[in-house]
PDB file of C-alpha atoms in Angstrom:
ATOM      1  CA  MET A1186      68.921 112.931  30.658  1.00  0.00           C
ATOM      2  CA  SER A1187      68.598 112.853  26.946  1.00  0.00           C
ATOM      3  CA  HIS A1188      66.662 110.255  25.070  1.00  0.00           C
ATOM      4  CA  THR A1189      67.872 109.266  21.676  1.00  0.00           C
ATOM      5  CA  ARG A1190      65.312 108.038  19.173  1.00  0.00           C
ATOM      6  CA  VAL A1191      66.382 104.908  17.447  1.00  0.00           C
ATOM      7  CA  PRO A1192      65.350 105.106  13.816  1.00  0.00           C
ATOM      8  CA  GLY A1193      63.012 102.260  12.932  1.00  0.00           C
ATOM      9  CA  PRO A1194      62.608 100.558   9.625  1.00  0.00           C
ATOM     10  CA  PRO A1195      61.108 102.692   6.899  1.00  0.00           C
ATOM     11  CA  PRO A1196      57.358 102.239   6.491  1.00  0.00           C
ATOM     12  CA  THR A1197      56.346  99.914   3.736  1.00  0.00           C
ATOM     13  CA  THR A1198      54.272 101.495   1.004  1.00  0.00           C
ATOM     14  CA  THR A1199      52.194  99.650  -1.568  1.00  0.00           C
ATOM     15  CA  PRO A1200      52.369 100.861  -5.106  1.00  0.00           C
ATOM     16  CA  ALA A1201      49.273 102.708  -6.278  1.00  0.00           C
ATOM     17  CA  VAL A1202      47.345 100.501  -8.587  1.00  0.00           C
ATOM     18  CA  GLY A1203      44.657 102.088 -10.758  1.00  0.00           C
ATOM     19  CA  VAL A1204      41.131 100.843 -11.100  1.00  0.00           C
ATOM     20  CA  ARG A1205      41.740  99.662 -14.626  1.00  0.00           C
ATOM     21  CA  ALA A1206      44.886  97.802 -13.582  1.00  0.00           C
ATOM     22  CA  LYS A1207      43.027  96.045 -10.779  1.00  0.00           C
ATOM     23  CA  ALA A1208      40.259  95.028 -13.155  1.00  0.00           C
ATOM     24  CA  ALA A1209      42.830  93.756 -15.594  1.00  0.00           C
ATOM     25  CA  LEU A1210      44.475  91.723 -12.856  1.00  0.00           C
ATOM     26  CA  ARG A1211      41.164  90.134 -11.904  1.00  0.00           C
ATOM     27  CA  GLN A1212      40.244  89.217 -15.484  1.00  0.00           C
ATOM     28  CA  PRO A1213      41.533  85.965 -16.907  1.00  0.00           C
ATOM     29  CA  PRO A1214      44.084  86.349 -19.649  1.00  0.00           C
ATOM     30  CA  ARG A1215      42.639  86.437 -23.116  1.00  0.00           C
ATOM     31  CA  THR A1216      43.378  83.410 -25.154  1.00  0.00           C
ATOM     32  CA  ARG A1217      43.582  83.526 -28.890  1.00  0.00           C
ATOM     33  CA  PRO A1218      41.304  81.120 -30.760  1.00  0.00           C
ATOM     34  CA  SER A1219      43.009  77.911 -31.574  1.00  0.00           C
ATOM     35  CA  VAL A1220      43.843  76.857 -35.072  1.00  0.00           C
ATOM     36  CA  ALA A1221      41.091  74.241 -34.991  1.00  0.00           C
ATOM     37  CA  ALA A1222      38.495  76.838 -33.963  1.00  0.00           C
ATOM     38  CA  ARG A1223      39.533  79.170 -36.784  1.00  0.00           C
ATOM     39  CA  ARG A1224      39.337  76.332 -39.280  1.00  0.00           C
ATOM     40  CA  GLN A1225      35.892  75.390 -38.009  1.00  0.00           C
ATOM     41  CA  SER A1226      34.698  78.988 -38.336  1.00  0.00           C
ATOM     42  CA  ARG A1227      36.030  79.249 -41.899  1.00  0.00           C
ATOM     43  CA  ALA A1228      34.375  75.949 -42.798  1.00  0.00           C
ATOM     44  CA  ALA A1229      31.047  77.146 -41.383  1.00  0.00           C
ATOM     45  CA  TRP A1230      31.164  80.385 -43.374  1.00  0.00           C
ATOM     46  CA  THR A1231      32.190  78.464 -46.494  1.00  0.00           C
ATOM     47  CA  LEU A1232      29.184  76.171 -46.170  1.00  0.00           C
ATOM     48  CA  ALA A1233      26.844  79.097 -45.499  1.00  0.00           C
ATOM     49  CA  LEU A1234      28.173  81.181 -48.401  1.00  0.00           C
ATOM     50  CA  PRO A1235      26.007  79.550 -51.149  1.00  0.00           C
ATOM     51  CA  PHE A1236      22.837  80.147 -49.123  1.00  0.00           C
ATOM     52  CA  LEU A1237      23.829  83.737 -48.344  1.00  0.00           C
ATOM     53  CA  ALA A1238      24.540  84.387 -52.025  1.00  0.00           C
ATOM     54  CA  LEU A1239      21.189  82.923 -53.126  1.00  0.00           C
ATOM     55  CA  PHE A1240      19.368  84.789 -50.353  1.00  0.00           C
ATOM     56  CA  ALA A1241      20.966  88.070 -51.383  1.00  0.00           C
ATOM     57  CA  VAL A1242      20.245  87.591 -55.095  1.00  0.00           C
ATOM     58  CA  PHE A1243      16.726  86.171 -54.921  1.00  0.00           C
ATOM     59  CA  MET A1244      15.424  87.803 -51.710  1.00  0.00           C
ATOM     60  CA  LEU A1245      17.251  90.932 -50.611  1.00  0.00           C
ATOM     61  CA  LEU A1246      17.772  92.322 -54.113  1.00  0.00           C
ATOM     62  CA  PRO A1247      14.109  91.913 -55.233  1.00  0.00           C
ATOM     63  CA  VAL A1248      12.828  93.324 -51.931  1.00  0.00           C
ATOM     64  CA  GLY A1249      15.059  96.359 -52.222  1.00  0.00           C
ATOM     65  CA  TRP A1250      14.238  96.808 -55.905  1.00  0.00           C
ATOM     66  CA  SER A1251      10.484  96.630 -55.254  1.00  0.00           C
ATOM     67  CA  LEU A1252      10.834  99.259 -52.519  1.00  0.00           C
ATOM     68  CA  LEU A1253      12.609 101.471 -55.040  1.00  0.00           C
ATOM     69  CA  MET A1254       9.875 100.879 -57.624  1.00  0.00           C
ATOM     70  CA  SER A1255       7.168 101.851 -55.132  1.00  0.00           C
ATOM     71  CA  VAL A1256       8.511 105.423 -54.993  1.00  0.00           C
ATOM     72  CA  THR A1257       9.002 105.754 -58.765  1.00  0.00           C
ATOM     73  CA  ASP A1258       6.737 105.668 -61.822  1.00  0.00           C
ATOM     74  CA  THR A1259       8.013 102.319 -63.100  1.00  0.00           C
ATOM     75  CA  LYS A1260       5.816 100.698 -65.741  1.00  0.00           C
ATOM     76  CA  SER A1261       6.254  97.612 -67.863  1.00  0.00           C
ATOM     77  CA  ALA A1262       7.458  99.783 -70.737  1.00  0.00           C
ATOM     78  CA  ASP A1263      10.379 100.979 -68.589  1.00  0.00           C
ATOM     79  CA  LEU A1264      12.044  97.562 -68.412  1.00  0.00           C
ATOM     80  CA  ARG A1265      14.235  98.409 -71.395  1.00  0.00           C
ATOM     81  CA  SER A1266      15.454 101.606 -69.739  1.00  0.00           C
ATOM     82  CA  PRO A1267      15.054 101.167 -65.954  1.00  0.00           C
ATOM     83  CA  LEU A1268      17.294 104.138 -65.179  1.00  0.00           C
ATOM     84  CA  ALA A1269      14.973 106.535 -67.028  1.00  0.00           C
ATOM     85  CA  VAL A1270      12.111 106.282 -64.519  1.00  0.00           C
ATOM     86  CA  GLY A1271      11.134 109.269 -62.420  1.00  0.00           C
ATOM     87  CA  PHE A1272      10.989 109.643 -58.664  1.00  0.00           C
ATOM     88  CA  VAL A1273       7.446 110.295 -57.395  1.00  0.00           C
ATOM     89  CA  GLY A1274       7.898 109.898 -53.641  1.00  0.00           C
ATOM     90  CA  LEU A1275       4.782 108.740 -51.799  1.00  0.00           C
ATOM     91  CA  ASP A1276       2.362 109.467 -54.643  1.00  0.00           C
ATOM     92  CA  ASN A1277       1.682 105.771 -55.242  1.00  0.00           C
ATOM     93  CA  TYR A1278       0.758 105.271 -51.595  1.00  0.00           C
ATOM     94  CA  VAL A1279      -1.519 108.309 -51.672  1.00  0.00           C
ATOM     95  CA  ARG A1280      -3.246 106.910 -54.760  1.00  0.00           C
ATOM     96  CA  LEU A1281      -3.696 103.565 -53.028  1.00  0.00           C
ATOM     97  CA  PHE A1282      -5.574 105.034 -50.096  1.00  0.00           C
ATOM     98  CA  GLN A1283      -7.781 106.960 -52.510  1.00  0.00           C
ATOM     99  CA  ASP A1284      -8.581 103.847 -54.565  1.00  0.00           C
ATOM    100  CA  PRO A1285     -11.973 102.340 -53.644  1.00  0.00           C
ATOM    101  CA  VAL A1286     -11.034  98.978 -55.171  1.00  0.00           C
ATOM    102  CA  PHE A1287      -7.999  98.748 -52.908  1.00  0.00           C
ATOM    103  CA  PHE A1288     -10.171  99.593 -49.908  1.00  0.00           C
ATOM    104  CA  THR A1289     -12.541  96.797 -50.927  1.00  0.00           C
ATOM    105  CA  ALA A1290      -9.598  94.402 -51.097  1.00  0.00           C
ATOM    106  CA  LEU A1291      -8.389  95.524 -47.662  1.00  0.00           C
ATOM    107  CA  ARG A1292     -11.865  95.094 -46.226  1.00  0.00           C
ATOM    108  CA  ASN A1293     -12.173  91.567 -47.621  1.00  0.00           C
ATOM    109  CA  THR A1294      -8.736  90.692 -46.266  1.00  0.00           C
ATOM    110  CA  GLY A1295      -9.615  92.125 -42.865  1.00  0.00           C
ATOM    111  CA  VAL A1296     -12.850  90.112 -42.696  1.00  0.00           C
ATOM    112  CA  PHE A1297     -10.940  86.986 -43.731  1.00  0.00           C
ATOM    113  CA  VAL A1298      -8.393  87.466 -40.951  1.00  0.00           C
ATOM    114  CA  LEU A1299     -10.870  88.684 -38.326  1.00  0.00           C
ATOM    115  CA  PHE A1300     -13.077  85.613 -38.618  1.00  0.00           C
ATOM    116  CA  GLY A1301     -10.712  83.015 -40.052  1.00  0.00           C
ATOM    117  CA  LEU A1302      -7.873  83.399 -37.549  1.00  0.00           C
ATOM    118  CA  PRO A1303      -9.826  82.867 -34.282  1.00  0.00           C
ATOM    119  CA  LEU A1304     -11.942  80.103 -35.848  1.00  0.00           C
ATOM    120  CA  THR A1305      -8.815  78.267 -37.003  1.00  0.00           C
ATOM    121  CA  LEU A1306      -7.155  78.564 -33.597  1.00  0.00           C
ATOM    122  CA  ALA A1307     -10.311  77.439 -31.787  1.00  0.00           C
ATOM    123  CA  ALA A1308     -10.927  74.501 -34.131  1.00  0.00           C
ATOM    124  CA  GLY A1309      -7.293  73.385 -33.975  1.00  0.00           C
ATOM    125  CA  LEU A1310      -7.203  73.613 -30.169  1.00  0.00           C
ATOM    126  CA  ALA A1311     -10.487  71.718 -29.862  1.00  0.00           C
ATOM    127  CA  ALA A1312      -9.213  68.969 -32.157  1.00  0.00           C
ATOM    128  CA  ALA A1313      -5.992  68.739 -30.149  1.00  0.00           C
ATOM    129  CA  VAL A1314      -7.874  68.423 -26.848  1.00  0.00           C
ATOM    130  CA  VAL A1315     -10.127  65.707 -28.269  1.00  0.00           C
ATOM    131  CA  LEU A1316      -7.180  63.751 -29.650  1.00  0.00           C
ATOM    132  CA  ASP A1317      -5.207  64.171 -26.441  1.00  0.00           C
ATOM    133  CA  ARG A1318      -7.886  63.065 -23.986  1.00  0.00           C
ATOM    134  CA  GLY A1319     -11.133  62.189 -25.741  1.00  0.00           C
ATOM    135  CA  ILE A1320     -10.117  59.628 -28.356  1.00  0.00           C
ATOM    136  CA  ARG A1321      -8.232  56.530 -27.259  1.00  0.00           C
ATOM    137  CA  ARG A1322      -8.502  54.282 -30.311  1.00  0.00           C
ATOM    138  CA  PHE A1323      -7.438  55.053 -33.879  1.00  0.00           C
ATOM    139  CA  ARG A1324      -5.811  58.276 -32.692  1.00  0.00           C
ATOM    140  CA  ALA A1325      -3.160  58.155 -35.434  1.00  0.00           C
ATOM    141  CA  VAL A1326      -5.856  57.795 -38.103  1.00  0.00           C
ATOM    142  CA  PHE A1327      -7.617  60.946 -36.925  1.00  0.00           C
ATOM    143  CA  ARG A1328      -4.327  62.832 -36.770  1.00  0.00           C
ATOM    144  CA  VAL A1329      -3.486  61.929 -40.353  1.00  0.00           C
ATOM    145  CA  GLY A1330      -7.005  62.714 -41.532  1.00  0.00           C
ATOM    146  CA  LEU A1331      -7.059  66.155 -39.951  1.00  0.00           C
ATOM    147  CA  TYR A1332      -3.532  67.008 -41.093  1.00  0.00           C
ATOM    148  CA  LEU A1333      -3.914  65.717 -44.655  1.00  0.00           C
ATOM    149  CA  PRO A1334      -5.436  68.971 -46.038  1.00  0.00           C
ATOM    150  CA  VAL A1335      -2.338  70.866 -44.866  1.00  0.00           C
ATOM    151  CA  VAL A1336      -0.005  68.875 -47.118  1.00  0.00           C
ATOM    152  CA  THR A1337      -2.447  68.800 -50.023  1.00  0.00           C
ATOM    153  CA  SER A1338      -2.104  71.385 -52.781  1.00  0.00           C
ATOM    154  CA  VAL A1339      -4.301  74.381 -52.094  1.00  0.00           C
ATOM    155  CA  VAL A1340      -5.132  74.559 -55.811  1.00  0.00           C
ATOM    156  CA  ALA A1341      -6.424  70.982 -55.759  1.00  0.00           C
ATOM    157  CA  ILE A1342      -8.469  71.703 -52.639  1.00  0.00           C
ATOM    158  CA  ALA A1343      -9.937  74.840 -54.202  1.00  0.00           C
ATOM    159  CA  VAL A1344     -10.926  72.934 -57.350  1.00  0.00           C
ATOM    160  CA  VAL A1345     -12.604  70.197 -55.290  1.00  0.00           C
ATOM    161  CA  TRP A1346     -14.518  72.726 -53.186  1.00  0.00           C
ATOM    162  CA  LYS A1347     -15.565  74.602 -56.319  1.00  0.00           C
ATOM    163  CA  THR A1348     -16.948  71.363 -57.748  1.00  0.00           C
ATOM    164  CA  LEU A1349     -18.778  70.515 -54.533  1.00  0.00           C
ATOM    165  CA  LEU A1350     -20.372  73.980 -54.428  1.00  0.00           C
ATOM    166  CA  GLU A1351     -21.665  73.999 -57.997  1.00  0.00           C
ATOM    167  CA  PRO A1352     -25.246  75.322 -57.824  1.00  0.00           C
ATOM    168  CA  ARG A1353     -26.819  72.568 -59.969  1.00  0.00           C
ATOM    169  CA  SER A1354     -24.575  69.516 -59.931  1.00  0.00           C
ATOM    170  CA  GLY A1355     -22.606  70.105 -56.744  1.00  0.00           C
ATOM    171  CA  LEU A1356     -22.822  67.633 -53.874  1.00  0.00           C
ATOM    172  CA  VAL A1357     -23.729  70.300 -51.299  1.00  0.00           C
ATOM    173  CA  ASN A1358     -26.833  71.537 -53.094  1.00  0.00           C
ATOM    174  CA  THR A1359     -27.761  67.969 -54.029  1.00  0.00           C
ATOM    175  CA  VAL A1360     -27.805  66.963 -50.361  1.00  0.00           C
ATOM    176  CA  LEU A1361     -29.755  70.097 -49.451  1.00  0.00           C
ATOM    177  CA  GLY A1362     -32.269  69.217 -52.156  1.00  0.00           C
ATOM    178  CA  TRP A1363     -32.974  65.901 -50.426  1.00  0.00           C
ATOM    179  CA  PHE A1364     -34.372  67.927 -47.530  1.00  0.00           C
ATOM    180  CA  GLY A1365     -36.317  70.317 -49.735  1.00  0.00           C
ATOM    181  CA  VAL A1366     -33.814  73.165 -49.466  1.00  0.00           C
ATOM    182  CA  ASP A1367     -32.938  75.073 -52.617  1.00  0.00           C
ATOM    183  CA  GLY A1368     -29.220  75.735 -52.224  1.00  0.00           C
ATOM    184  CA  PRO A1369     -27.843  79.055 -53.460  1.00  0.00           C
ATOM    185  CA  ALA A1370     -25.085  79.684 -55.962  1.00  0.00           C
ATOM    186  CA  TRP A1371     -22.458  79.731 -53.249  1.00  0.00           C
ATOM    187  CA  LEU A1372     -19.575  81.225 -55.207  1.00  0.00           C
ATOM    188  CA  ALA A1373     -21.714  83.551 -57.356  1.00  0.00           C
ATOM    189  CA  ASP A1374     -23.475  85.234 -54.439  1.00  0.00           C
ATOM    190  CA  THR A1375     -21.812  88.150 -52.672  1.00  0.00           C
ATOM    191  CA  ARG A1376     -23.321  87.016 -49.355  1.00  0.00           C
ATOM    192  CA  PHE A1377     -21.755  83.551 -49.378  1.00  0.00           C
ATOM    193  CA  ALA A1378     -18.573  83.656 -51.469  1.00  0.00           C
ATOM    194  CA  LEU A1379     -16.229  85.052 -48.815  1.00  0.00           C
ATOM    195  CA  PRO A1380     -17.723  83.025 -45.899  1.00  0.00           C
ATOM    196  CA  VAL A1381     -17.271  79.856 -47.953  1.00  0.00           C
ATOM    197  CA  MET A1382     -13.579  80.660 -48.386  1.00  0.00           C
ATOM    198  CA  ILE A1383     -13.229  81.333 -44.659  1.00  0.00           C
ATOM    199  CA  VAL A1384     -14.749  77.927 -43.877  1.00  0.00           C
ATOM    200  CA  MET A1385     -12.468  76.249 -46.389  1.00  0.00           C
ATOM    201  CA  ALA A1386      -9.393  78.001 -44.961  1.00  0.00           C
ATOM    202  CA  VAL A1387     -10.325  76.957 -41.409  1.00  0.00           C
ATOM    203  CA  TRP A1388     -10.782  73.340 -42.506  1.00  0.00           C
ATOM    204  CA  ARG A1389      -7.513  73.347 -44.408  1.00  0.00           C
ATOM    205  CA  ASN A1390      -5.315  74.968 -41.737  1.00  0.00           C
ATOM    206  CA  LEU A1391      -6.660  73.573 -38.472  1.00  0.00           C
ATOM    207  CA  GLY A1392      -4.348  70.572 -38.874  1.00  0.00           C
ATOM    208  CA  THR A1393      -1.251  72.706 -38.345  1.00  0.00           C
ATOM    209  CA  VAL A1394      -2.705  74.302 -35.223  1.00  0.00           C
ATOM    210  CA  MET A1395      -3.800  70.868 -33.996  1.00  0.00           C
ATOM    211  CA  ILE A1396      -0.314  69.349 -34.263  1.00  0.00           C
ATOM    212  CA  ILE A1397       1.377  72.234 -32.430  1.00  0.00           C
ATOM    213  CA  MET A1398      -1.303  72.405 -29.748  1.00  0.00           C
ATOM    214  CA  LEU A1399      -1.164  68.647 -29.283  1.00  0.00           C
ATOM    215  CA  ALA A1400       2.553  68.879 -28.619  1.00  0.00           C
ATOM    216  CA  GLY A1401       1.878  71.629 -26.086  1.00  0.00           C
ATOM    217  CA  LEU A1402      -0.837  69.603 -24.348  1.00  0.00           C
ATOM    218  CA  GLN A1403       1.431  66.593 -24.041  1.00  0.00           C
ATOM    219  CA  GLY A1404       4.048  68.806 -22.416  1.00  0.00           C
ATOM    220  CA  VAL A1405       1.763  69.906 -19.570  1.00  0.00           C
ATOM    221  CA  PRO A1406       2.982  68.239 -16.340  1.00  0.00           C
ATOM    222  CA  ARG A1407       0.457  65.723 -15.032  1.00  0.00           C
ATOM    223  CA  SER A1408       1.385  66.688 -11.475  1.00  0.00           C
ATOM    224  CA  LEU A1409      -0.173  70.131 -11.987  1.00  0.00           C
ATOM    225  CA  MET A1410      -3.402  68.595 -13.208  1.00  0.00           C
ATOM    226  CA  GLU A1411      -3.487  66.206 -10.267  1.00  0.00           C
ATOM    227  CA  ALA A1412      -2.852  69.046  -7.813  1.00  0.00           C
ATOM    228  CA  ALA A1413      -5.669  71.093  -9.351  1.00  0.00           C
ATOM    229  CA  ASP A1414      -7.943  68.047  -9.162  1.00  0.00           C
ATOM    230  CA  LEU A1415      -7.143  67.618  -5.481  1.00  0.00           C
ATOM    231  CA  ASP A1416      -7.969  71.289  -4.914  1.00  0.00           C
ATOM    232  CA  GLY A1417     -11.455  70.663  -6.281  1.00  0.00           C
ATOM    233  CA  ALA A1418     -11.040  72.275  -9.703  1.00  0.00           C
ATOM    234  CA  GLY A1419     -13.439  71.041 -12.371  1.00  0.00           C
ATOM    235  CA  PRO A1420     -12.478  70.081 -15.934  1.00  0.00           C
ATOM    236  CA  TRP A1421     -13.093  73.573 -17.306  1.00  0.00           C
ATOM    237  CA  GLN A1422     -11.214  75.237 -14.439  1.00  0.00           C
ATOM    238  CA  ARG A1423      -8.265  72.862 -14.874  1.00  0.00           C
ATOM    239  CA  PHE A1424      -8.138  73.640 -18.559  1.00  0.00           C
ATOM    240  CA  TRP A1425      -8.543  77.421 -18.223  1.00  0.00           C
ATOM    241  CA  ARG A1426      -6.387  77.921 -15.109  1.00  0.00           C
ATOM    242  CA  VAL A1427      -3.660  75.313 -15.645  1.00  0.00           C
ATOM    243  CA  THR A1428      -3.507  74.045 -19.227  1.00  0.00           C
ATOM    244  CA  PHE A1429      -4.303  77.149 -21.242  1.00  0.00           C
ATOM    245  CA  PRO A1430      -1.632  79.417 -19.691  1.00  0.00           C
ATOM    246  CA  LEU A1431       1.002  76.773 -20.458  1.00  0.00           C
ATOM    247  CA  LEU A1432      -0.160  76.744 -24.096  1.00  0.00           C
ATOM    248  CA  ARG A1433       0.621  80.436 -24.545  1.00  0.00           C
ATOM    249  CA  PRO A1434       3.881  79.879 -26.540  1.00  0.00           C
ATOM    250  CA  ALA A1435       2.168  77.392 -28.872  1.00  0.00           C
ATOM    251  CA  LEU A1436      -0.800  79.722 -29.254  1.00  0.00           C
ATOM    252  CA  LEU A1437       1.484  82.633 -30.085  1.00  0.00           C
ATOM    253  CA  LEU A1438       3.356  80.602 -32.707  1.00  0.00           C
ATOM    254  CA  THR A1439       0.216  79.384 -34.459  1.00  0.00           C
ATOM    255  CA  SER A1440      -1.442  82.786 -34.240  1.00  0.00           C
ATOM    256  CA  VAL A1441       1.491  84.587 -35.849  1.00  0.00           C
ATOM    257  CA  THR A1442       2.056  82.069 -38.648  1.00  0.00           C
ATOM    258  CA  THR A1443      -1.639  81.677 -39.439  1.00  0.00           C
ATOM    259  CA  GLY A1444      -2.243  85.425 -39.330  1.00  0.00           C
ATOM    260  CA  ILE A1445       0.606  86.068 -41.762  1.00  0.00           C
ATOM    261  CA  GLY A1446      -0.761  83.436 -44.117  1.00  0.00           C
ATOM    262  CA  TYR A1447      -4.302  84.797 -43.964  1.00  0.00           C
ATOM    263  CA  LEU A1448      -3.175  88.354 -44.687  1.00  0.00           C
ATOM    264  CA  GLN A1449      -1.588  86.998 -47.873  1.00  0.00           C
ATOM    265  CA  PHE A1450      -4.449  84.747 -48.969  1.00  0.00           C
ATOM    266  CA  PHE A1451      -4.509  84.537 -52.725  1.00  0.00           C
ATOM    267  CA  ASP A1452      -4.935  81.003 -54.099  1.00  0.00           C
ATOM    268  CA  GLU A1453      -8.512  80.459 -52.942  1.00  0.00           C
ATOM    269  CA  PRO A1454     -10.106  83.494 -54.640  1.00  0.00           C
ATOM    270  CA  PHE A1455      -7.795  83.194 -57.641  1.00  0.00           C
ATOM    271  CA  VAL A1456      -8.895  79.621 -58.385  1.00  0.00           C
ATOM    272  CA  MET A1457     -12.496  79.680 -57.217  1.00  0.00           C
ATOM    273  CA  THR A1458     -13.890  83.143 -58.032  1.00  0.00           C
ATOM    274  CA  ASN A1459     -11.120  85.248 -59.587  1.00  0.00           C
ATOM    275  CA  GLY A1460     -11.981  87.912 -57.021  1.00  0.00           C
ATOM    276  CA  GLY A1461     -15.698  87.988 -57.787  1.00  0.00           C
ATOM    277  CA  PRO A1462     -18.557  88.329 -57.658  1.00  0.00           C
ATOM    278  CA  LEU A1463     -18.346  92.132 -57.704  1.00  0.00           C
ATOM    279  CA  ASP A1464     -14.927  92.068 -55.985  1.00  0.00           C
ATOM    280  CA  SER A1465     -16.479  90.472 -52.896  1.00  0.00           C
ATOM    281  CA  THR A1466     -13.554  88.019 -52.634  1.00  0.00           C
ATOM    282  CA  LEU A1467     -10.824  90.289 -53.980  1.00  0.00           C
ATOM    283  CA  SER A1468      -7.869  90.148 -51.574  1.00  0.00           C
ATOM    284  CA  ALA A1469      -5.071  92.650 -51.125  1.00  0.00           C
ATOM    285  CA  THR A1470      -2.506  90.284 -52.624  1.00  0.00           C
ATOM    286  CA  MET A1471      -4.751  89.670 -55.628  1.00  0.00           C
ATOM    287  CA  PHE A1472      -5.073  93.435 -56.094  1.00  0.00           C
ATOM    288  CA  SER A1473      -1.278  93.697 -56.144  1.00  0.00           C
ATOM    289  CA  TYR A1474      -1.084  90.762 -58.562  1.00  0.00           C
ATOM    290  CA  ARG A1475      -3.571  92.373 -60.925  1.00  0.00           C
ATOM    291  CA  GLN A1476      -1.719  95.669 -60.949  1.00  0.00           C
ATOM    292  CA  PHE A1477       1.495  93.824 -61.738  1.00  0.00           C
ATOM    293  CA  GLY A1478      -0.285  92.092 -64.620  1.00  0.00           C
ATOM    294  CA  TYR A1479      -1.499  95.454 -65.895  1.00  0.00           C
ATOM    295  CA  GLY A1480       2.115  96.633 -66.033  1.00  0.00           C
ATOM    296  CA  ASN A1481       1.782  99.062 -63.088  1.00  0.00           C
ATOM    297  CA  TYR A1482       4.891  97.871 -61.295  1.00  0.00           C
ATOM    298  CA  ASP A1483       5.066 100.976 -59.131  1.00  0.00           C
ATOM    299  CA  TYR A1484       1.463 100.670 -57.956  1.00  0.00           C
ATOM    300  CA  SER A1485       1.808  96.933 -57.360  1.00  0.00           C
ATOM    301  CA  SER A1486       4.976  97.405 -55.296  1.00  0.00           C
ATOM    302  CA  ALA A1487       3.308 100.056 -53.155  1.00  0.00           C
ATOM    303  CA  ALA A1488       0.357  97.743 -52.491  1.00  0.00           C
ATOM    304  CA  SER A1489       2.753  94.945 -51.543  1.00  0.00           C
ATOM    305  CA  TYR A1490       4.497  97.146 -49.008  1.00  0.00           C
ATOM    306  CA  VAL A1491       1.169  98.167 -47.499  1.00  0.00           C
ATOM    307  CA  ILE A1492       0.470  94.453 -46.997  1.00  0.00           C
ATOM    308  CA  PHE A1493       3.925  94.073 -45.465  1.00  0.00           C
ATOM    309  CA  MET A1494       3.228  96.873 -42.996  1.00  0.00           C
ATOM    310  CA  LEU A1495      -0.106  95.280 -42.073  1.00  0.00           C
ATOM    311  CA  ILE A1496       1.647  91.962 -41.442  1.00  0.00           C
ATOM    312  CA  ALA A1497       4.234  93.668 -39.249  1.00  0.00           C
ATOM    313  CA  ALA A1498       1.534  95.517 -37.292  1.00  0.00           C
ATOM    314  CA  LEU A1499      -0.522  92.351 -36.737  1.00  0.00           C
ATOM    315  CA  THR A1500       2.564  90.427 -35.610  1.00  0.00           C
ATOM    316  CA  VAL A1501       3.579  93.111 -33.124  1.00  0.00           C
ATOM    317  CA  LEU A1502       0.015  93.237 -31.775  1.00  0.00           C
ATOM    318  CA  GLN A1503      -0.061  89.465 -31.319  1.00  0.00           C
ATOM    319  CA  PHE A1504       3.263  89.496 -29.468  1.00  0.00           C
ATOM    320  CA  ARG A1505       2.039  92.249 -27.156  1.00  0.00           C
ATOM    321  CA  VAL A1506      -1.262  90.528 -26.398  1.00  0.00           C
ATOM    322  CA  MET A1507      -0.109  86.916 -26.051  1.00  0.00           C
ATOM    323  CA  ARG A1508       3.418  87.204 -24.740  1.00  0.00           C
ATOM    324  CA  GLU A1509       4.199  85.559 -21.431  1.00  0.00           C
ATOM    325  CA  LYS A1510       3.607  87.841 -18.484  1.00  0.00           C
ATOM    326  CA  ASP A1511       6.099  88.025 -15.619  1.00  0.00           C
TER     327      ASP A1511
END
C-alpha cells in the first residue's frame, strides 16, 4: 500500500531585516524645523550679533594679541611697526620668575588672598546667620547698611580709609590717643599696610557674601531643622550637620568670585599706598600695570597671563574642594 504525500503550503519566510533597518523603524520620523522655528532662530542670532561682534573686537582680539605680545619683544616703540617685533618664546616668563620684585608682588597677592578670602566668607556667613535668625527688627536697614560698601566706588572708599588712617589727624589715631595709645603710621609701616587693606577688603566685600548666603539660608527646608531638633541636635550641630552642607553651592559661588577679585586687587594699593612702603603692598596686577606704563608690553602681558593661570588654578582647586559630593 503506497502512501502519497500531499504537498502542504509553502513555509512562510520573513524577510531579513538588518539591525540598522530595525533601529530606523523604531525611531520616529525626523521632522524638519518649521518655518516659524527657523525665523525665530534667525531672529535670535540677529539680536546676538552686535554683542558677539563687540565681544570679538574688545575681548577676544585683545586677549589673543596680548598672548602674542607675551612671546615677543614688543615695546612701546614698536607700535608704529608692530610686524617688526621678534619672537622670543618663553623668555619673558623666565625673566618674570627670576625677578625679585615680581616675587614680592606674588607674595603680597598670596597673603591678601590667603587671609582675605576666608575672612570675607566667614564674616559674610556670620552676618547672614544673624540677619536670618538673630535680628527681627530693622532687618532691612542692616541689610542695606552692610551691602552699601559693595555698591560704593572702591576709589571713594580707599580715599576715606586713607583719611581715617592718617597718623596725625586721622580719626583712628585720634580715638586711640584718648586711651593713651600712640597709633602708628598705618599706611607708611610695612607691618600694617597690607593688613589694613585686607581688613578694608573684608569690610567692603562681606555684603555680597551676606546676600548670597542669606538667600541660601532662607532656602533651607524648615522640616529638616525641626527633624534635627527632635533628634536632640543642638544649635551648632543643626547648623554644621544640616544647614552648612546645603549652603555648599552658595559657598562655592562666593568663594570663586571673591577669590578671582582678590587675585586681581589693584585699586586699594594704587590709591592708598601706590604699592609702598617698600613694595609691601605691591600686587601682581599693579606690577603688570607698572610694566605697561614703562612701555614693556611684552613683560606686562607675560605677567598678566601668569595672573590668569593663578586664577584658573585657584578656581579649579575651589571646585574640587567644595563641589557637591555624591
